[in-house]
Short mmCIF file of C-alpha atoms in Angstrom, two decimals:
data_model
loop_
_atom_site.label_atom_id
_atom_site.label_comp_id
_atom_site.label_asym_id
_atom_site.label_seq_id
_atom_site.Cartn_x
_atom_site.Cartn_y
_atom_site.Cartn_z
CA MET I 1 83.34 48.88 128.20
CA ALA I 2 82.69 45.37 127.16
CA GLU I 3 85.80 43.81 125.52
CA ASP I 4 85.18 41.57 122.68
CA GLU I 5 86.90 38.39 123.74
CA ALA I 6 86.19 36.58 120.55
CA VAL I 7 88.70 38.76 118.65
CA ASP I 8 91.73 39.20 120.83
CA PRO I 9 93.41 42.43 119.59
CA ILE I 10 96.76 41.27 120.71
CA LEU I 11 96.79 37.89 118.93
CA PRO I 12 99.21 37.88 115.95
CA GLU I 13 97.64 37.47 112.63
CA PHE I 14 100.66 37.59 110.49
CA PRO I 15 102.63 34.59 109.15
CA THR I 16 105.51 34.25 111.59
CA ALA I 17 107.96 33.11 108.94
CA ARG I 18 107.32 36.33 107.07
CA VAL I 19 107.75 38.46 110.19
CA LYS I 20 111.06 36.73 110.92
CA LYS I 21 112.27 37.35 107.35
CA ILE I 22 111.54 41.02 107.69
CA MET I 23 113.30 41.18 111.07
CA LYS I 24 116.30 39.51 109.61
CA LEU I 25 116.64 41.94 106.68
CA ASP I 26 118.88 43.86 109.03
CA LYS I 27 122.27 42.20 108.84
CA ASP I 28 123.05 43.13 112.38
CA ILE I 29 120.26 40.93 113.79
CA ASN I 30 121.80 37.60 114.84
CA LYS I 31 119.17 35.40 116.59
CA VAL I 32 115.68 36.06 117.60
CA ASN I 33 113.84 33.89 120.10
CA SER I 34 110.26 32.73 119.76
CA GLU I 35 109.05 35.10 122.40
CA ALA I 36 110.59 38.15 120.61
CA LEU I 37 109.03 36.97 117.35
CA LEU I 38 105.67 36.62 119.07
CA LEU I 39 105.89 40.06 120.64
CA ILE I 40 106.99 41.67 117.42
CA SER I 41 103.95 40.10 115.55
CA CYS I 42 101.63 41.22 118.28
CA SER I 43 102.92 44.77 118.51
CA THR I 44 102.86 45.07 114.64
CA ASN I 45 99.30 43.95 114.79
CA LEU I 46 98.42 46.63 117.38
CA PHE I 47 100.32 49.22 115.43
CA LEU I 48 98.49 48.42 112.30
CA GLN I 49 95.17 48.64 114.05
CA PHE I 50 96.16 51.87 115.52
CA LEU I 51 97.06 53.47 112.22
CA ALA I 52 93.96 52.12 110.60
CA GLU I 53 91.89 53.58 113.37
CA LYS I 54 93.56 57.02 113.16
CA SER I 55 93.47 57.09 109.35
CA ALA I 56 89.70 56.31 109.46
CA GLU I 57 89.18 59.14 111.87
CA VAL I 58 90.96 61.56 109.45
CA ALA I 59 88.90 60.26 106.55
CA THR I 60 85.69 60.66 108.58
CA ALA I 61 86.60 64.18 109.57
CA ASN I 62 87.05 64.95 105.89
CA LYS I 63 83.63 63.40 105.20
CA LYS I 64 85.25 60.72 103.05
CA LYS I 65 84.22 57.00 103.00
CA THR I 66 87.44 55.79 101.44
CA VAL I 67 90.60 55.98 103.52
CA LYS I 68 93.36 57.32 101.32
CA LEU I 69 97.06 57.95 101.48
CA ASP I 70 96.71 61.55 102.56
CA HIS I 71 94.57 60.38 105.56
CA LEU I 72 97.17 57.87 106.55
CA ARG I 73 99.86 60.58 106.21
CA THR I 74 97.95 63.01 108.55
CA ALA I 75 97.46 60.26 111.10
CA VAL I 76 101.22 59.50 111.09
CA LYS I 77 102.10 63.10 111.39
CA ARG I 78 99.95 63.45 114.53
CA HIS I 79 101.51 60.55 116.30
CA ARG I 80 104.99 61.37 117.61
CA PRO I 81 106.65 57.87 117.82
CA ALA I 82 105.25 56.92 114.41
CA SER I 83 106.06 60.15 112.70
CA ASP I 84 109.79 59.93 113.87
CA PHE I 85 110.45 56.83 111.73
CA LEU I 86 107.56 56.76 109.24
CA LEU I 87 107.32 60.20 107.60
CA ASP I 88 110.32 59.58 105.41
CA SER I 89 109.12 56.26 104.17
CA LEU I 90 105.71 57.60 103.02
CA PRO I 91 105.43 58.20 99.29
CA ILE I 92 105.68 61.84 98.03
CA PRO I 93 102.24 63.37 97.92
CA ALA I 94 100.70 62.76 94.54
CA GLU I 95 99.62 66.42 94.05
CA SER I 96 103.19 67.71 94.39
CA THR I 97 104.54 65.16 91.97
CA GLN I 98 101.92 65.92 89.49
CA SER I 99 102.45 69.72 89.66
CA ALA I 100 106.14 69.17 89.47
CA ALA I 101 105.73 67.07 86.37
CA ARG I 102 103.45 69.75 84.88
CA SER I 103 105.86 72.57 85.46
CA VAL I 104 108.74 70.51 83.91
CA THR I 105 106.84 69.80 80.77
CA ASP I 106 105.74 73.50 80.59
CA ARG I 107 109.28 74.50 80.69
CA ASP I 108 110.30 72.00 78.05
CA ARG I 109 107.60 72.99 75.66
CA SER I 110 108.00 76.36 74.15
CA ARG I 111 104.81 78.27 74.92
CA PRO I 112 103.03 79.66 71.98
CA VAL I 113 103.04 83.34 71.96
CA SER I 114 99.67 84.97 71.85
CA ASN I 115 98.52 86.73 68.76
CA LYS I 116 97.44 89.89 70.60
CA PRO I 117 99.09 93.00 69.35
CA ALA I 118 101.66 94.43 71.53
CA PRO I 119 100.81 97.73 73.30
CA ALA I 120 101.94 100.85 71.53
CA GLY I 121 105.54 101.70 71.79
CA THR I 122 106.63 98.23 72.66
CA ARG I 123 107.89 95.20 70.73
CA ARG I 124 106.80 91.76 71.08
CA ILE I 125 109.31 89.54 72.83
CA ASP I 126 109.57 87.07 69.99
CA HIS I 127 110.78 89.94 67.82
CA PHE I 128 114.08 89.68 69.71
CA PHE I 129 114.42 86.07 68.95
CA ARG I 130 113.65 86.18 65.28
CA LYS I 131 116.69 85.72 63.16
CA PRO I 132 117.32 88.92 61.16
CA GLU I 133 117.10 87.99 57.57
CA ASN I 134 119.84 90.36 56.34
CA GLU I 135 122.44 89.52 58.95
CA ALA I 136 125.02 86.98 58.29
CA PRO I 137 125.15 84.09 60.90
CA ILE I 138 127.95 84.55 63.40
CA SER I 139 130.64 82.11 62.69
CA MET O 1 128.45 45.94 68.09
CA ALA O 2 127.31 44.58 71.48
CA GLU O 3 123.67 43.60 71.59
CA ASP O 4 123.40 44.59 75.25
CA ALA O 5 124.23 48.21 74.68
CA GLY O 6 120.81 49.05 73.24
CA ALA O 7 118.85 47.16 75.86
CA SER O 8 119.84 49.51 78.69
CA GLY O 9 116.21 50.91 78.92
CA SER O 10 114.59 47.73 80.06
CA ASN O 11 115.37 45.67 83.11
CA ASN O 12 117.48 42.64 82.64
CA ASP O 13 115.15 39.88 81.75
CA GLY O 14 117.24 37.12 83.15
CA GLY O 15 117.28 35.95 86.82
CA GLY O 16 118.17 39.38 88.06
CA SER O 17 114.84 41.05 87.85
CA SER O 18 112.97 38.05 89.34
CA SER O 19 115.31 37.91 92.44
CA ASN O 20 114.51 41.68 92.90
CA ILE O 21 110.76 40.91 92.84
CA ILE O 22 111.15 38.15 95.39
CA LYS O 23 113.02 40.39 97.72
CA GLU O 24 110.30 42.89 97.45
CA GLN O 25 107.55 40.46 98.53
CA ASP O 26 109.76 39.25 101.42
CA ARG O 27 110.08 42.72 102.64
CA LEU O 28 106.40 43.16 103.17
CA LEU O 29 103.73 41.53 105.16
CA PRO O 30 100.90 39.98 102.92
CA ILE O 31 98.50 42.54 101.72
CA ALA O 32 95.58 40.20 102.42
CA ASN O 33 96.49 40.08 106.11
CA VAL O 34 96.95 43.83 106.22
CA GLY O 35 93.60 44.54 104.47
CA ARG O 36 91.74 42.11 106.64
CA ILE O 37 93.03 43.70 109.88
CA MET O 38 92.22 47.11 108.60
CA LYS O 39 88.68 46.04 107.67
CA GLN O 40 88.15 44.76 111.22
CA ILE O 41 88.94 48.29 112.52
CA LEU O 42 87.19 50.45 110.02
CA PRO O 43 83.50 51.06 110.02
CA PRO O 44 81.57 48.55 107.94
CA ASN O 45 80.76 50.86 104.91
CA ALA O 46 84.33 52.22 104.81
CA LYS O 47 86.71 51.50 102.00
CA ILE O 48 90.46 51.59 101.66
CA SER O 49 92.24 52.81 98.65
CA LYS O 50 94.83 50.46 97.15
CA GLU O 51 97.52 53.00 97.59
CA ALA O 52 96.71 53.28 101.32
CA LYS O 53 96.73 49.65 101.80
CA GLU O 54 100.16 49.26 100.12
CA THR O 55 101.47 52.09 102.13
CA MET O 56 100.27 50.46 105.31
CA GLN O 57 102.29 47.38 104.18
CA GLU O 58 105.37 49.58 104.07
CA CYS O 59 104.55 51.24 107.38
CA VAL O 60 104.27 48.05 109.32
CA SER O 61 107.49 46.65 107.82
CA GLU O 62 109.23 49.82 108.92
CA PHE O 63 107.75 49.31 112.41
CA ILE O 64 109.14 45.82 112.58
CA SER O 65 112.60 46.90 111.44
CA PHE O 66 112.49 49.85 113.84
CA VAL O 67 111.56 47.96 116.92
CA THR O 68 113.70 45.02 116.09
CA GLY O 69 116.79 47.21 115.47
CA GLU O 70 116.40 48.84 118.86
CA ALA O 71 115.97 45.64 120.62
CA SER O 72 118.99 44.19 118.86
CA ASP O 73 121.10 47.26 119.74
CA LYS O 74 120.29 46.59 123.42
CA CYS O 75 121.52 42.99 123.07
CA LYS O 76 124.74 44.18 121.51
CA THR O 77 125.40 46.57 124.46
CA GLU O 78 124.81 43.79 126.79
CA ARG O 79 126.87 41.35 124.78
CA ARG O 80 124.04 38.93 124.10
CA LYS O 81 123.44 37.29 120.88
CA THR O 82 119.76 36.41 120.89
CA VAL O 83 117.03 39.02 121.10
CA ASN O 84 114.28 37.88 123.52
CA GLY O 85 110.77 38.97 124.50
CA ASP O 86 112.02 41.36 127.21
CA ASP O 87 114.16 43.17 124.77
CA VAL O 88 111.23 43.74 122.57
CA CYS O 89 109.19 45.12 125.36
CA TRP O 90 112.01 47.40 126.35
CA ALA O 91 112.41 48.60 122.74
CA LEU O 92 108.68 49.36 122.50
CA ALA O 93 108.75 51.32 125.70
CA THR O 94 111.88 53.16 124.71
CA LEU O 95 110.62 54.16 121.30
CA GLY O 96 107.42 55.66 122.68
CA PHE O 97 105.05 52.71 122.37
CA ASP O 98 104.44 52.31 126.09
CA ASP O 99 100.76 51.60 125.45
CA TYR O 100 101.84 48.35 123.85
CA ALA O 101 104.61 47.43 126.27
CA GLU O 102 102.31 46.91 129.27
CA PRO O 103 99.63 44.67 127.62
CA LEU O 104 102.36 42.76 125.78
CA LYS O 105 104.28 42.09 128.97
CA ARG O 106 101.11 40.60 130.46
CA TYR O 107 100.61 38.73 127.29
CA LEU O 108 104.10 37.39 127.44
CA PHE O 109 103.65 36.33 131.04
CA LYS O 110 100.51 34.35 130.16
CA TYR O 111 102.22 32.91 127.15
CA ARG O 112 105.17 31.74 129.32
CA GLU O 113 102.78 30.19 131.78
CA PHE O 114 100.84 28.45 129.00
CA GLU O 115 104.05 27.11 127.45
CA GLY O 116 105.17 25.95 130.80
CA ASP O 117 101.92 24.00 131.30
CA LYS O 118 102.30 22.49 127.88
CA VAL O 119 105.74 21.29 128.64
CA ALA O 120 104.59 19.82 131.95
CA ALA O 121 101.69 18.03 130.29
CA ASN O 122 104.01 16.51 127.69
CA GLN O 123 106.24 15.12 130.28
CA GLY O 124 103.71 12.49 131.17
CA GLN O 125 101.06 11.97 133.87
CA GLY O 126 103.56 11.01 136.56
CA ILE O 127 104.88 13.31 139.30
CA VAL O 128 105.92 16.35 137.27
CA ASP O 129 105.95 19.17 139.63
CA HIS O 130 109.07 18.90 141.71
CA ASP O 131 108.60 22.16 143.48
CA ASN O 132 105.11 21.80 144.73
CA ASN O 133 105.25 19.04 147.50
CA ILE O 134 101.57 19.41 148.36
CA GLU O 135 100.64 17.60 145.18
CA ASP O 136 102.81 14.62 146.05
CA SER O 137 101.10 14.25 149.42
CA ASN O 138 97.74 14.53 147.72
CA LEU O 139 98.68 11.60 145.49
CA ASP O 140 99.74 9.58 148.51
CA ARG O 141 96.28 9.84 149.85
CA TYR O 142 94.86 7.98 146.85
#
């Protein structure tokens, strides 16, 4: 397998200042030497490449040309170290949020009762909820 | 009454919201870098949804925090204040990223050699290498 020496997969491509800022978001982190910064950049680069590759494989398997969030999610689930710390940070699947929203609005809106006549011997349910005209309101 | 009472729906329009935005940007690696690296890996005709790219940004930031945190914990246990390259290699191996730990160790070794050469060159053309006596004797011949 010929390695492409022109594009070193390990070489960090991220702005080091930004990587350092992200590292220091954790208040427990005191000092970080230049080697640590370099290796974090490199390993992050490798990790991103790995995620991209795996997500693309999922997309291809699903016969899709566009890599989407669901493909990424599947790729993360399949990789044990990544799934340990990443699954919680992935956004909630869009489908479940949409259906959840739908069911909420359905509950909020009173459903119009159909105009079909009730079967013989039964009463329509809205009959129970109609205010009897003769009865006085309960005080 | 108070004018602020009615404005609870919207975000505060003073400096508060802008500082939140800055923090969000600092938390993530630039999407341009993320997108470029992804494009290098994906087949030429493949596309990436915006949502996937943005989620990738989050994932890599989580990765950075995760590995750095582990390396930092090791330092604390050993009562050291500075996280170094070996700590990062150790953290990667511990967290299950052994595939990265090995090539990165080699990379670190080369980097140290390279840095060492740079330092030596910067110290001038005189006799720099105190350890290697053979060079001194070579110089004597000329």
